[in-house]
Each structure stands twice: as structure tokens, then as C-alpha cells.
């Protein structure tokens, strides 16, 4: 089964991968939906995915080092 990405701003992901920090935070979104946001080290939301795995994989594709936020 293929899951679709709800929202991705590839430009933001590229800019984040060129920044000073290569850390991307992955956190659950709080909109009542099941999903995960990839955020820059500065806290800007870069993309929203339907699963943790999709968020993690995409962050790695942009040479970011994903970490969890609890």
C-alpha cells in the first residue's frame, strides 16, 4: 500500500540541508490527524508526512540528520 505525502515543500527541505545545522526534528503533529512533521533546527515546519518512516526517509534523502522530539 502506498501512502501519499500530505504536504512537502521541497524548496524548504533543500534550504534546510544547506544550512548551518543538518539536524531535522521529527515530531507528531497535533491536529488530531496521524502524521509527522519534519522541522528544521530552528523549528520551521518543512513538511508533513502520514508516517514516521516517510518523514525519516525523506529527511535522510535531503542529507539531514533526523532526531525525535518527544
mmCIF file of N, CA and C in Angstrom:
data_model
loop_
_atom_site.group_PDB
_atom_site.id
_atom_site.type_symbol
_atom_site.label_atom_id
_atom_site.label_comp_id
_atom_site.label_asym_id
_atom_site.label_seq_id
_atom_site.Cartn_x
_atom_site.Cartn_y
_atom_site.Cartn_z
ATOM 1 N N UNK A 1 0.840 -1.170 0.000
ATOM 2 C CA UNK A 1 0.000 0.000 0.000
ATOM 3 C C UNK A 1 0.888 1.236 0.000
ATOM 4 N N UNK A 2 0.636 2.168 -0.865
ATOM 5 C CA UNK A 2 1.420 3.385 -0.967
ATOM 6 C C UNK A 2 0.744 4.496 -0.186
ATOM 7 N N UNK A 3 1.508 5.190 0.630
ATOM 8 C CA UNK A 3 0.970 6.321 1.376
ATOM 9 C C UNK A 3 1.380 7.596 0.681
ATOM 10 N N UNK A 4 0.462 8.520 0.614
ATOM 11 C CA UNK A 4 0.788 9.792 -0.029
ATOM 12 C C UNK A 4 1.294 10.786 1.008
ATOM 13 N N UNK A 5 2.080 11.702 0.551
ATOM 14 C CA UNK A 5 2.603 12.759 1.403
ATOM 15 C C UNK A 5 1.586 13.882 1.421
ATOM 16 N N UNK A 6 1.219 14.344 2.605
ATOM 17 C CA UNK A 6 0.218 15.397 2.716
ATOM 18 C C UNK A 6 0.758 16.729 2.228
ATOM 19 N N UNK A 7 1.956 17.069 2.633
ATOM 20 C CA UNK A 7 2.494 18.379 2.289
ATOM 21 C C UNK A 7 4.016 18.321 2.326
ATOM 22 N N UNK A 8 4.637 18.653 1.209
ATOM 23 C CA UNK A 8 6.093 18.727 1.160
ATOM 24 C C UNK A 8 6.473 19.980 0.407
ATOM 25 N N UNK A 9 7.317 20.765 1.009
ATOM 26 C CA UNK A 9 7.881 21.920 0.314
ATOM 27 C C UNK A 9 9.340 21.581 0.074
ATOM 28 N N UNK A 10 9.616 21.030 -1.104
ATOM 29 C CA UNK A 10 10.973 20.581 -1.416
ATOM 30 C C UNK A 10 11.973 21.719 -1.318
ATOM 31 N N UNK A 11 11.573 22.925 -1.648
ATOM 32 C CA UNK A 11 12.465 24.074 -1.528
ATOM 33 C C UNK A 11 12.919 24.258 -0.100
ATOM 34 N N UNK A 12 12.004 24.111 0.855
ATOM 35 C CA UNK A 12 12.365 24.221 2.271
ATOM 36 C C UNK A 12 13.321 23.115 2.676
ATOM 37 N N UNK A 13 13.103 21.912 2.169
ATOM 38 C CA UNK A 13 13.975 20.794 2.522
ATOM 39 C C UNK A 13 15.379 21.039 1.973
ATOM 40 N N UNK A 14 15.493 21.548 0.766
ATOM 41 C CA UNK A 14 16.800 21.828 0.179
ATOM 42 C C UNK A 14 17.501 22.927 0.951
ATOM 43 N N UNK A 15 16.794 24.003 1.273
ATOM 44 C CA UNK A 15 17.382 25.109 2.038
ATOM 45 C C UNK A 15 17.851 24.603 3.397
ATOM 46 N N UNK A 16 17.059 23.773 4.051
ATOM 47 C CA UNK A 16 17.453 23.244 5.360
ATOM 48 C C UNK A 16 18.711 22.390 5.244
ATOM 49 N N UNK A 17 18.831 21.644 4.159
ATOM 50 C CA UNK A 17 20.005 20.786 4.021
ATOM 51 C C UNK A 17 21.269 21.596 3.739
ATOM 52 N N UNK A 18 21.123 22.847 3.323
ATOM 53 C CA UNK A 18 22.281 23.701 3.067
ATOM 54 C C UNK A 18 22.637 24.577 4.266
ATOM 55 N N UNK A 19 21.821 24.533 5.304
ATOM 56 C CA UNK A 19 22.007 25.410 6.452
ATOM 57 C C UNK A 19 23.164 25.012 7.334
ATOM 58 N N UNK A 20 23.353 25.790 8.389
ATOM 59 C CA UNK A 20 24.439 25.557 9.327
ATOM 60 C C UNK A 20 24.271 24.202 10.007
ATOM 61 N N UNK A 21 23.081 23.898 10.404
ATOM 62 C CA UNK A 21 22.815 22.642 11.097
ATOM 63 C C UNK A 21 22.153 21.660 10.140
ATOM 64 N N UNK A 22 22.573 20.426 10.210
ATOM 65 C CA UNK A 22 21.984 19.390 9.368
ATOM 66 C C UNK A 22 20.993 18.542 10.153
ATOM 67 N N UNK A 23 20.496 19.070 11.253
ATOM 68 C CA UNK A 23 19.556 18.335 12.086
ATOM 69 C C UNK A 23 18.131 18.674 11.664
ATOM 70 N N UNK A 24 17.310 17.658 11.544
ATOM 71 C CA UNK A 24 15.883 17.828 11.294
ATOM 72 C C UNK A 24 15.147 17.126 12.419
ATOM 73 N N UNK A 25 14.195 17.808 13.020
ATOM 74 C CA UNK A 25 13.401 17.224 14.091
ATOM 75 C C UNK A 25 12.150 16.603 13.506
ATOM 76 N N UNK A 26 11.831 15.403 13.941
ATOM 77 C CA UNK A 26 10.605 14.728 13.528
ATOM 78 C C UNK A 26 9.716 14.648 14.749
ATOM 79 N N UNK A 27 8.508 15.198 14.595
ATOM 80 C CA UNK A 27 7.582 15.202 15.731
ATOM 81 C C UNK A 27 6.167 14.913 15.257
ATOM 82 N N UNK A 28 5.354 14.319 16.120
ATOM 83 C CA UNK A 28 3.949 14.098 15.764
ATOM 84 C C UNK A 28 3.244 15.444 15.623
ATOM 85 N N UNK A 29 2.317 15.529 14.680
ATOM 86 C CA UNK A 29 1.544 16.764 14.554
ATOM 87 C C UNK A 29 0.349 16.683 15.492
ATOM 88 N N UNK A 30 -0.116 17.812 15.949
ATOM 89 C CA UNK A 30 -1.176 17.872 16.955
ATOM 90 C C UNK A 30 -2.487 18.395 16.384
ATOM 91 N N UNK A 31 -2.877 17.935 15.231
ATOM 92 C CA UNK A 31 -4.112 18.398 14.622
ATOM 93 C C UNK A 31 -5.204 17.339 14.683
ATOM 94 N N UNK A 32 -5.030 16.348 15.517
ATOM 95 C CA UNK A 32 -5.990 15.269 15.580
ATOM 96 C C UNK A 32 -5.774 14.230 14.496
ATOM 97 N N UNK A 33 -4.874 14.527 13.554
ATOM 98 C CA UNK A 33 -4.553 13.592 12.482
ATOM 99 C C UNK A 33 -3.349 12.771 12.910
ATOM 100 N N UNK A 34 -3.211 11.634 12.283
ATOM 101 C CA UNK A 34 -1.987 10.859 12.485
ATOM 102 C C UNK A 34 -1.008 11.298 11.427
ATOM 103 N N UNK A 35 0.079 11.900 11.838
ATOM 104 C CA UNK A 35 1.083 12.364 10.904
ATOM 105 C C UNK A 35 2.296 12.867 11.652
ATOM 106 N N UNK A 36 3.349 13.122 10.896
ATOM 107 C CA UNK A 36 4.605 13.570 11.467
ATOM 108 C C UNK A 36 5.149 14.745 10.672
ATOM 109 N N UNK A 37 5.643 15.735 11.391
ATOM 110 C CA UNK A 37 6.231 16.912 10.761
ATOM 111 C C UNK A 37 7.747 16.800 10.812
ATOM 112 N N UNK A 38 8.387 17.216 9.725
ATOM 113 C CA UNK A 38 9.834 17.370 9.694
ATOM 114 C C UNK A 38 10.088 18.855 9.863
ATOM 115 N N UNK A 39 10.868 19.207 10.890
ATOM 116 C CA UNK A 39 11.134 20.612 11.205
ATOM 117 C C UNK A 39 12.636 20.878 11.170
ATOM 118 N N UNK A 40 12.979 22.106 10.785
ATOM 119 C CA UNK A 40 14.392 22.495 10.767
ATOM 120 C C UNK A 40 14.900 22.655 12.196
ATOM 121 N N UNK A 41 16.200 22.801 12.334
ATOM 122 C CA UNK A 41 16.798 23.009 13.650
ATOM 123 C C UNK A 41 16.262 24.278 14.302
ATOM 124 N N UNK A 42 15.828 25.229 13.489
ATOM 125 C CA UNK A 42 15.266 26.487 14.005
ATOM 126 C C UNK A 42 13.792 26.363 14.347
ATOM 127 N N UNK A 43 13.177 25.217 14.058
ATOM 128 C CA UNK A 43 11.789 24.980 14.408
ATOM 129 C C UNK A 43 10.791 25.196 13.288
ATOM 130 N N UNK A 44 11.234 25.579 12.102
ATOM 131 C CA UNK A 44 10.316 25.796 10.978
ATOM 132 C C UNK A 44 9.855 24.460 10.436
ATOM 133 N N UNK A 45 8.533 24.314 10.281
ATOM 134 C CA UNK A 45 7.993 23.083 9.709
ATOM 135 C C UNK A 45 8.320 23.038 8.230
ATOM 136 N N UNK A 46 8.977 21.964 7.813
ATOM 137 C CA UNK A 46 9.400 21.808 6.422
ATOM 138 C C UNK A 46 8.437 20.949 5.620
ATOM 139 N N UNK A 47 7.872 19.927 6.250
ATOM 140 C CA UNK A 47 6.991 19.001 5.542
ATOM 141 C C UNK A 47 6.175 18.204 6.552
ATOM 142 N N UNK A 48 5.065 17.640 6.080
ATOM 143 C CA UNK A 48 4.207 16.781 6.901
ATOM 144 C C UNK A 48 4.013 15.468 6.147
ATOM 145 N N UNK A 49 4.141 14.361 6.876
ATOM 146 C CA UNK A 49 4.031 13.027 6.283
ATOM 147 C C UNK A 49 3.035 12.190 7.062
ATOM 148 N N UNK A 50 2.454 11.177 6.420
ATOM 149 C CA UNK A 50 1.472 10.339 7.100
ATOM 150 C C UNK A 50 2.093 9.328 8.062
ATOM 151 N N UNK A 51 3.410 9.093 7.955
ATOM 152 C CA UNK A 51 4.048 8.123 8.841
ATOM 153 C C UNK A 51 5.433 8.615 9.263
ATOM 154 N N UNK A 52 5.892 8.072 10.378
ATOM 155 C CA UNK A 52 7.229 8.394 10.862
ATOM 156 C C UNK A 52 8.277 7.951 9.848
ATOM 157 N N UNK A 53 8.098 6.749 9.306
ATOM 158 C CA UNK A 53 9.079 6.213 8.348
ATOM 159 C C UNK A 53 9.223 7.113 7.128
ATOM 160 N N UNK A 54 8.113 7.625 6.605
ATOM 161 C CA UNK A 54 8.171 8.512 5.444
ATOM 162 C C UNK A 54 8.900 9.807 5.794
ATOM 163 N N UNK A 55 8.646 10.348 6.985
ATOM 164 C CA UNK A 55 9.314 11.578 7.422
ATOM 165 C C UNK A 55 10.815 11.339 7.578
ATOM 166 N N UNK A 56 11.185 10.238 8.213
ATOM 167 C CA UNK A 56 12.589 9.914 8.447
ATOM 168 C C UNK A 56 13.323 9.707 7.114
ATOM 169 N N UNK A 57 12.735 8.912 6.219
ATOM 170 C CA UNK A 57 13.371 8.602 4.950
ATOM 171 C C UNK A 57 13.580 9.869 4.117
ATOM 172 N N UNK A 58 12.579 10.730 4.062
ATOM 173 C CA UNK A 58 12.697 11.950 3.264
ATOM 174 C C UNK A 58 13.750 12.888 3.843
ATOM 175 N N UNK A 59 13.807 12.999 5.154
ATOM 176 C CA UNK A 59 14.842 13.832 5.774
ATOM 177 C C UNK A 59 16.232 13.313 5.393
ATOM 178 N N UNK A 60 16.414 12.009 5.427
ATOM 179 C CA UNK A 60 17.701 11.410 5.049
ATOM 180 C C UNK A 60 18.016 11.647 3.569
ATOM 181 N N UNK A 61 16.986 11.632 2.717
ATOM 182 C CA UNK A 61 17.192 11.875 1.285
ATOM 183 C C UNK A 61 17.758 13.268 1.033
ATOM 184 N N UNK A 62 17.444 14.209 1.920
ATOM 185 C CA UNK A 62 17.946 15.585 1.798
ATOM 186 C C UNK A 62 19.185 15.815 2.672
ATOM 187 N N UNK A 63 19.859 14.727 3.045
ATOM 188 C CA UNK A 63 21.093 14.771 3.837
ATOM 189 C C UNK A 63 20.923 15.476 5.172
ATOM 190 N N UNK A 64 19.748 15.328 5.756
ATOM 191 C CA UNK A 64 19.501 15.839 7.102
ATOM 192 C C UNK A 64 19.627 14.689 8.092
ATOM 193 N N UNK A 65 19.987 14.997 9.314
ATOM 194 C CA UNK A 65 20.110 14.006 10.377
ATOM 195 C C UNK A 65 18.853 14.091 11.247
ATOM 196 N N UNK A 66 17.885 13.194 11.018
ATOM 197 C CA UNK A 66 16.637 13.280 11.764
ATOM 198 C C UNK A 66 16.787 12.824 13.221
ATOM 199 N N UNK A 67 16.161 13.586 14.110
ATOM 200 C CA UNK A 67 16.097 13.241 15.529
ATOM 201 C C UNK A 67 14.646 13.356 15.962
ATOM 202 N N UNK A 68 14.299 12.643 17.021
ATOM 203 C CA UNK A 68 12.919 12.646 17.524
ATOM 204 C C UNK A 68 12.697 13.759 18.520
ATOM 205 N N UNK A 69 11.506 14.293 18.524
ATOM 206 C CA UNK A 69 11.076 15.224 19.555
ATOM 207 C C UNK A 69 9.929 14.554 20.288
ATOM 208 N N UNK A 70 10.043 14.460 21.601
ATOM 209 C CA UNK A 70 9.016 13.772 22.386
ATOM 210 C C UNK A 70 8.054 14.749 22.974
#
